[in-house]
Amino acid sequence: MAAERSIITLGGKGSSFSSSSVYKIASGFANVRIDSSATERLSTKPLPLIKRSSFGIPEGFTNEEIRASLVVLLNKLLLSNSSGSVRSVLPVKILEILNSKDETLDFGDEVEVTEGENVVLEKSCASLVGLCSVIDHKATALSRIVDTVAALSCEVTKGDITSFSSLDSGDGFGNKDAISVAGDLKVLLNGSKAVGKVEVEEVSKIPRIHGKFRDVVRSVHSDARVELNSGVIKAGGNSGIGEALGATLSAMLMPIKSLGECSFLRAKLCFESIVNENLRNLLLEKSCVEYENLKSALKFTLVEEDPCRLAHKLNEYLRVVWRIIGLEAATAYFALAGGVLFATKEELKSVDAEKEELKGDKKKKKNEKRTVLGKGTSVIIQFIKDGFVSNEAASGGDQMESLKQCVDQILNIFNPEGNGFDDLLAKVKEIVESNENRRLPKLPKGTRDFAQEKMIIREKAFSIIQNVFKKHGATALDTPVFELRETLMGKYGEDSKLIYDLADQGGELCSLRYDLTVPFARYCAMNGITSFKKYQIAKVYRRDNPSHGRYREFYQCDFDIAGLSEPMGPDFEVVKILTELLDKLEIGDYVVKLNYRKLLDGMLEICGVPAEKFRTICSSIDKLDKQSFEQVKKEMVEEKGLSAEIADRIGSFVKEQGAPMELLTKLREEGSEFLGNKSAKEALDELSIMFEALERSKCSHRVVFDLSLARGLDYYTGVIFEAVCIGAEVGSIAAGGRYDNLIGMFGKEQVPAVGMSLGIERVFNILEKKQKLEEKKTRVVQSTETQVLVSIMEDNKLGEAAELASQLWEADINAEYLVNKRRGKHFDRATSTGSEIPWMVIVGKTELSEGVVTLKKILKGSEEEVPGVPRDSFVAELLKRL
């Protein structure tokens, strides 16, 4: 009994038409009705008529494509009736054709239309928009189904899917569609024991191939949605629709080809897992035929220039890909669930013989357990099983005919025109979006998790940094992670737009801290502090676009000196501390670029920059490490109003850089423009004091005097500097400078201050890369510092473990415990890669009965065993050996 057709209404006020609705009507799954409000708007006046040859639908279209063209034309007529130029005759005629159950779509040789109706017929591109909508619907469904079929093949081939997790690096530059596909696949394969063993290229490429297909489908969907709901404008407003849609459809060709090709190659890998030779050959033959159809169809489609003919051929091309994916689904199904469904007696005997061989070997018998499929894929397998019509012929009669019937049934399930397809699509959607199998949670962009080896590196780095800070007499400070918005605003120049504002909770307006310097200044002002040397290691937040080495949440390690002191003393010390830190962290070769804000101001004054533009021009100069001077010059001239001559003068100065004393001597030579400027001369005199101190402290070789360094933050008033690791593409790794007016912004008294901030996240990136290189040469880094494992080799003996482990903890020995009757579990834990534990305190049945323990050292090359150690002295024995 045929399913009852649904009803789709056109022309209602505020309603929208979708590709899905076009497809349902085109496929005969739905009838059409015109909304009464649209009917009332149709003209009843006698209008001049002209004759034209039918509806202008191209020859060679299938019934589905003709119906799609007609329903889009009907909708365009209703949308374009604002001037009352559309009568009811034409829409009603189209309505009758669409709702007819007659397979022969007869709409006559000629039709009489008004001028307004003729404009719609001529300019609506109804056939192209109709086909585009059908393609949109089918391709959207395919983008969901193909992931499900690929997941089945991943299990058949035992493909390694661990690379899927590496697609999202968290820096904002990952392929979003590939990441989304990988997420859906992980949901479908959640809990699967069949994947993750074999590296298969056809599996590794799934996220990017399928992701690209999703990308082009989204473009088709966007264009189809716009054109379906747009009326026809008489005066040229519809020009270019055909070319635009043709370009969008052309972009689908290669992604569809790659999708079909990748599916065919996965199916080929699955064939060998099917027991029945006839079934295997049948599927291989059908797949090869469709693959040849795919290649030949592509050739014909590529040369098509007419957009309508292109859409027609692309629709057929999509049908071929659907059949290839249906055959991959059938192949994977029979390999996973129907492997012996049609096996001959000889083939079954071979399978039974293999099972007999496994019976004597316990280890192999353990591996004989049925493969556990993913939570999602197992549901799909069951769905296919449930979709089979009774298949009693499988055990007798014409086996080949039964094989063909079963394959055809699966192809029908995966056919978008088949009766059960909507149920399959709903089931896939339910799996991917259900609470039970919801995709694994992910991190916000620009953030990272750290565990095991990475935490060892971080903790070691933090320890080095704290020790250096304390060596220079600093005390620790901690401030809130968020501040009043008014505290932060106006301190960061153009970077203020990167501040994270918190939602108003009905009280104070707050923002996450952008750095640690402004909170420090606020703290000093609030507490009336006029002299303070402090350090702070904490997280800061910036609403930036994440990239390599640039994050939205990251640690800063700050050192600041506030208060009056000898000229340039604190400035020298913070730069010295920075070089100490980078040397001790062993990041490799680096350089500290240094300049003076007063020198910059003097330079801008010499060049003729108005005083009110100093800070904004400094922000432009600060970009010279990332952009060419020509780009910066364009910004200064076109956006900030400088003349080209002034910009060129600035360019001649900012090119100057070199060893501190050498460049300083050059800038102080007789006749230098800097000597005639008060601000610049003061800066050069003060820099000479600092450079001498740096030379005598043996760190000036790390410093470069660079006139292009500007540091865009508004609060800097004196020395500014930043450190860059040579050869590491992570940007600056540390920066700082003098800020004499910042504390005074929050209080009554101006307190001079200078500080530095280490961008520790970028340092970690460098250290982690170094660590990976070292791991290839040496053994892996220990992720724990556990020295002893208390091994209770009996069940239900937690009390024993608690007593012995507590004695070790009280002696400041790093220890863990394990209570398990299985001896192997204890040794697995003690010898696990990256977490090796050198000593075990073993307590088995014998030890329990005698009140003793056995000490066992298990490090390779230095094994040792000490049995019968009394419980009251085992800690002392261990301390002698640790």
Coordinates of C-alpha atoms in Angstrom, one line a residue, residues 291-595:
Y291 CA 33.3 3.3 -10.2
E292 CA 33.7 3.2 -14.0
N293 CA 30.4 5.1 -14.3
L294 CA 31.8 7.7 -11.8
K295 CA 34.9 8.3 -14.0
S296 CA 33.0 8.5 -17.3
A297 CA 30.2 10.7 -15.8
L298 CA 32.9 13.1 -14.5
K299 CA 34.3 13.5 -18.1
F300 CA 31.0 14.5 -19.5
T301 CA 30.1 16.8 -16.6
L302 CA 33.4 18.7 -16.7
V303 CA 32.9 19.9 -20.3
E304 CA 29.3 21.1 -19.7
E305 CA 29.0 24.9 -19.9
D306 CA 25.3 25.4 -19.8
P307 CA 24.3 25.7 -16.1
C308 CA 21.0 23.8 -16.5
R309 CA 22.7 20.9 -18.3
L310 CA 25.5 21.0 -15.7
A311 CA 22.9 20.6 -12.9
H312 CA 21.2 17.7 -14.8
K313 CA 24.5 15.8 -15.2
L314 CA 25.6 16.6 -11.6
N315 CA 22.3 15.2 -10.4
E316 CA 23.0 11.9 -12.2
Y317 CA 26.6 12.1 -11.0
L318 CA 25.4 12.3 -7.4
R319 CA 23.2 9.2 -8.0
V320 CA 26.3 7.2 -9.0
V321 CA 28.1 8.3 -5.9
W322 CA 25.1 7.3 -3.8
R323 CA 25.2 3.8 -5.3
I324 CA 28.9 3.5 -4.6
I325 CA 28.4 4.5 -1.0
G326 CA 25.4 2.0 -0.8
L327 CA 27.7 -0.7 -2.0
E328 CA 30.4 0.2 0.5
A329 CA 27.7 0.0 3.2
A330 CA 26.6 -3.5 2.0
T331 CA 30.3 -4.6 1.9
A332 CA 31.0 -3.4 5.4
Y333 CA 27.8 -4.9 6.7
F334 CA 28.5 -8.3 5.3
A335 CA 32.1 -8.1 6.6
L336 CA 31.0 -7.2 10.1
A337 CA 27.7 -8.9 10.6
G338 CA 26.9 -11.1 7.7
G339 CA 30.3 -12.7 7.0
V340 CA 29.0 -16.3 7.2
L341 CA 25.4 -15.5 6.1
F342 CA 25.9 -17.2 2.8
A343 CA 29.0 -19.3 3.4
T344 CA 29.2 -22.6 1.6
K345 CA 29.7 -25.8 3.7
E346 CA 33.4 -25.9 2.7
E347 CA 33.8 -22.3 3.8
L348 CA 32.0 -22.9 7.1
K349 CA 34.2 -26.0 7.7
S350 CA 37.3 -23.7 7.2
V351 CA 36.0 -21.2 9.7
D352 CA 35.2 -24.0 12.2
A353 CA 38.7 -25.5 11.8
E354 CA 40.2 -22.1 12.7
K355 CA 38.1 -22.0 15.8
E356 CA 39.2 -25.5 16.8
E357 CA 42.9 -24.5 16.6
L358 CA 42.2 -21.7 19.1
K359 CA 40.6 -23.9 21.8
G360 CA 43.9 -25.2 23.3
D361 CA 45.5 -21.8 23.6
K362 CA 44.0 -19.6 26.4
K363 CA 45.5 -16.5 25.1
K364 CA 44.2 -17.0 21.7
K365 CA 40.8 -18.1 23.0
K366 CA 40.6 -14.7 24.8
N367 CA 41.2 -13.0 21.4
E368 CA 38.4 -15.2 20.0
K369 CA 35.8 -13.0 21.7
R370 CA 33.4 -11.3 19.3
T371 CA 34.7 -7.9 18.2
V372 CA 33.0 -5.1 20.0
L373 CA 31.7 -2.5 17.6
G374 CA 31.1 1.2 18.4
K375 CA 27.9 2.3 20.1
G376 CA 26.8 4.1 17.0
T377 CA 27.9 1.6 14.3
S378 CA 26.3 -1.3 16.2
V379 CA 23.0 0.5 16.1
I380 CA 23.4 1.0 12.3
I381 CA 24.2 -2.7 11.8
Q382 CA 21.1 -3.7 13.8
F383 CA 19.1 -1.2 11.7
I384 CA 20.2 -2.9 8.5
K385 CA 19.4 -6.3 9.9
D386 CA 15.9 -5.1 10.9
G387 CA 15.4 -3.8 7.4
F388 CA 15.9 -7.1 5.7
V389 CA 12.8 -8.9 4.3
S390 CA 12.7 -12.5 5.5
N391 CA 15.5 -14.3 3.7
E392 CA 14.7 -18.0 4.0
A393 CA 16.0 -18.5 0.5
A394 CA 19.5 -18.0 1.8
S395 CA 19.8 -21.6 3.1
G396 CA 18.4 -23.2 0.0
G397 CA 17.3 -22.7 -3.6
D398 CA 19.2 -20.3 -5.9
Q399 CA 21.9 -18.8 -3.7
M400 CA 23.1 -16.2 -6.3
E401 CA 19.5 -14.9 -6.5
S402 CA 19.4 -14.6 -2.7
L403 CA 22.7 -12.8 -2.7
K404 CA 21.4 -10.3 -5.2
Q405 CA 18.2 -9.8 -3.3
C406 CA 20.1 -9.1 0.0
V407 CA 22.5 -6.6 -1.7
D408 CA 19.5 -4.9 -3.4
Q409 CA 17.8 -4.6 0.0
I410 CA 20.8 -2.8 1.5
L411 CA 21.1 -0.6 -1.5
N412 CA 17.5 0.4 -1.1
I413 CA 18.0 1.3 2.6
F414 CA 20.8 3.6 1.5
N415 CA 18.9 5.0 -1.5
P416 CA 17.5 8.5 -0.8
E417 CA 14.5 7.6 -2.9
G418 CA 13.9 4.3 -1.0
N419 CA 11.1 3.9 1.5
G420 CA 13.3 3.3 4.5
F421 CA 15.8 6.1 3.8
D422 CA 14.2 8.8 6.0
D423 CA 14.2 6.3 8.9
L424 CA 17.9 5.7 8.3
L425 CA 18.7 9.4 8.2
A426 CA 16.7 10.0 11.4
K427 CA 18.6 7.1 13.1
V428 CA 22.0 8.5 12.1
K429 CA 21.0 12.0 13.3
E430 CA 19.7 10.5 16.6
I431 CA 23.1 8.7 17.2
V432 CA 25.2 11.7 16.5
E433 CA 23.1 14.1 18.5
S434 CA 21.8 11.9 21.3
N435 CA 22.8 12.5 24.9
E436 CA 24.1 9.0 25.3
N437 CA 26.6 9.3 22.5
R438 CA 27.1 13.0 22.4
R439 CA 30.4 14.0 20.8
L440 CA 33.3 14.2 23.2
P441 CA 33.6 17.7 24.7
K442 CA 36.1 20.0 23.2
L443 CA 38.2 23.0 24.4
P444 CA 37.4 26.6 23.5
K445 CA 39.8 27.9 20.8
G446 CA 43.0 29.3 22.1
T447 CA 43.1 27.1 25.2
R448 CA 44.9 23.9 26.0
D449 CA 45.0 21.0 28.5
F450 CA 48.3 19.9 30.1
A451 CA 49.0 16.5 31.7
Q452 CA 51.8 14.1 32.3
E453 CA 55.0 15.0 30.4
K454 CA 53.9 18.5 29.6
M455 CA 53.2 19.2 33.3
I456 CA 56.7 18.0 34.2
I457 CA 58.2 20.6 31.8
R458 CA 55.9 23.3 33.1
E459 CA 56.5 22.6 36.8
K460 CA 60.3 22.5 36.2
A461 CA 60.1 25.9 34.3
F462 CA 58.0 27.5 37.0
S463 CA 60.4 26.3 39.7
I464 CA 63.4 27.9 37.8
I465 CA 61.5 31.1 37.3
Q466 CA 60.4 31.4 40.9
N467 CA 64.0 30.7 42.1
V468 CA 65.4 33.5 39.9
F469 CA 62.8 35.9 41.0
K470 CA 63.4 35.1 44.7
K471 CA 67.2 35.4 44.2
H472 CA 66.6 39.0 43.3
G473 CA 64.6 39.7 46.5
A474 CA 61.1 39.6 45.1
T475 CA 58.0 38.5 47.1
A476 CA 55.0 36.8 45.6
L477 CA 51.7 38.6 44.8
D478 CA 48.3 37.2 43.7
T479 CA 45.4 39.4 42.4
P480 CA 41.9 38.5 41.2
V481 CA 41.4 37.0 37.8
F482 CA 38.9 39.8 37.0
E483 CA 39.0 43.5 37.7
L484 CA 36.5 46.3 37.4
R485 CA 36.2 47.2 33.8
E486 CA 37.1 50.9 34.5
T487 CA 40.4 49.7 36.0
L488 CA 41.5 48.0 32.8
M489 CA 40.1 50.4 30.1
G490 CA 42.4 53.1 28.6
K491 CA 45.6 51.4 29.5
Y492 CA 46.3 49.2 26.5
G493 CA 45.9 51.6 23.5
E494 CA 44.4 49.8 20.4
D495 CA 44.7 46.4 22.2
S496 CA 41.9 47.4 24.6
K497 CA 39.5 45.7 22.1
L498 CA 41.1 42.4 23.2
I499 CA 39.8 42.6 26.8
Y500 CA 37.2 40.0 27.7
D501 CA 34.2 41.7 29.2
L502 CA 32.1 39.7 31.7
A503 CA 28.3 39.7 31.4
D504 CA 26.6 42.2 33.7
Q505 CA 25.2 40.3 36.7
G506 CA 23.3 43.3 38.0
G507 CA 26.2 44.7 39.9
E508 CA 29.7 45.9 38.9
L509 CA 30.9 45.8 35.3
C510 CA 34.0 43.5 35.3
S511 CA 36.5 42.2 32.8
L512 CA 39.1 39.4 32.8
R513 CA 42.6 40.8 33.4
Y514 CA 44.5 41.4 30.2
D515 CA 47.9 41.4 31.9
L516 CA 49.4 41.4 35.4
T517 CA 50.9 44.9 35.3
V518 CA 47.7 46.9 35.6
P519 CA 46.4 44.8 38.5
F520 CA 49.8 45.3 40.2
A521 CA 49.6 49.1 39.8
R522 CA 46.0 49.0 41.1
Y523 CA 47.2 47.0 44.2
C524 CA 50.0 49.5 44.9
A525 CA 47.7 52.5 44.6
M526 CA 45.0 50.9 46.8
N527 CA 47.4 50.0 49.6
G528 CA 49.6 53.2 49.4
I529 CA 52.7 51.2 48.6
T530 CA 55.6 53.3 47.3
S531 CA 58.4 50.7 47.3
F532 CA 57.8 47.1 46.3
K533 CA 59.7 44.3 44.5
K534 CA 57.3 41.6 43.5
Y535 CA 56.7 38.6 41.2
Q536 CA 53.4 37.1 40.1
I537 CA 52.8 33.9 38.0
A538 CA 49.2 33.7 36.9
K539 CA 46.9 33.4 33.9
V540 CA 45.7 36.3 31.8
Y541 CA 43.0 36.4 29.1
R542 CA 42.9 38.1 25.6
R543 CA 40.0 38.0 23.1
D544 CA 42.5 37.5 20.3
N545 CA 42.4 35.3 17.1
P546 CA 44.3 32.2 18.2
S547 CA 47.3 31.2 16.0
H548 CA 50.5 29.3 16.4
G549 CA 52.0 30.4 19.8
R550 CA 49.1 32.8 20.4
Y551 CA 46.4 31.8 22.9
R552 CA 43.4 33.3 24.6
E553 CA 44.3 32.0 28.0
F554 CA 47.9 31.8 29.0
Y555 CA 50.3 32.2 31.9
Q556 CA 52.4 35.3 32.4
C557 CA 55.4 35.4 34.8
D558 CA 55.9 39.0 35.9
F559 CA 58.6 40.7 37.9
D560 CA 58.2 44.4 38.9
I561 CA 60.1 47.0 40.9
A562 CA 58.2 50.0 42.2
G563 CA 59.6 53.0 44.0
L564 CA 62.4 55.6 43.7
S565 CA 66.0 54.3 43.2
E566 CA 69.3 55.1 41.6
P567 CA 68.9 56.2 37.9
M568 CA 68.4 53.2 35.6
G569 CA 69.1 50.7 38.4
P570 CA 65.8 48.8 38.3
D571 CA 65.7 49.0 34.4
F572 CA 69.1 47.3 34.3
E573 CA 68.0 44.7 36.8
V574 CA 64.8 43.6 35.1
V575 CA 66.7 43.1 31.8
K576 CA 69.4 41.2 33.6
I577 CA 66.7 39.0 35.3
L578 CA 65.2 38.3 31.9
T579 CA 68.5 37.1 30.4
E580 CA 69.1 34.9 33.5
L581 CA 65.7 33.3 33.1
L582 CA 66.1 32.5 29.4
D583 CA 69.6 31.2 30.0
K584 CA 68.5 28.9 32.8
L585 CA 65.4 27.7 30.8
E586 CA 67.8 26.6 28.0
I587 CA 65.5 27.7 25.2
G588 CA 68.4 28.1 22.8
D589 CA 69.7 31.3 21.1
Y590 CA 67.7 34.5 21.8
V591 CA 68.0 38.3 21.6
V592 CA 66.5 41.1 23.7
K593 CA 65.5 44.1 21.6
L594 CA 65.6 47.3 23.6
N595 CA 64.5 50.9 23.0

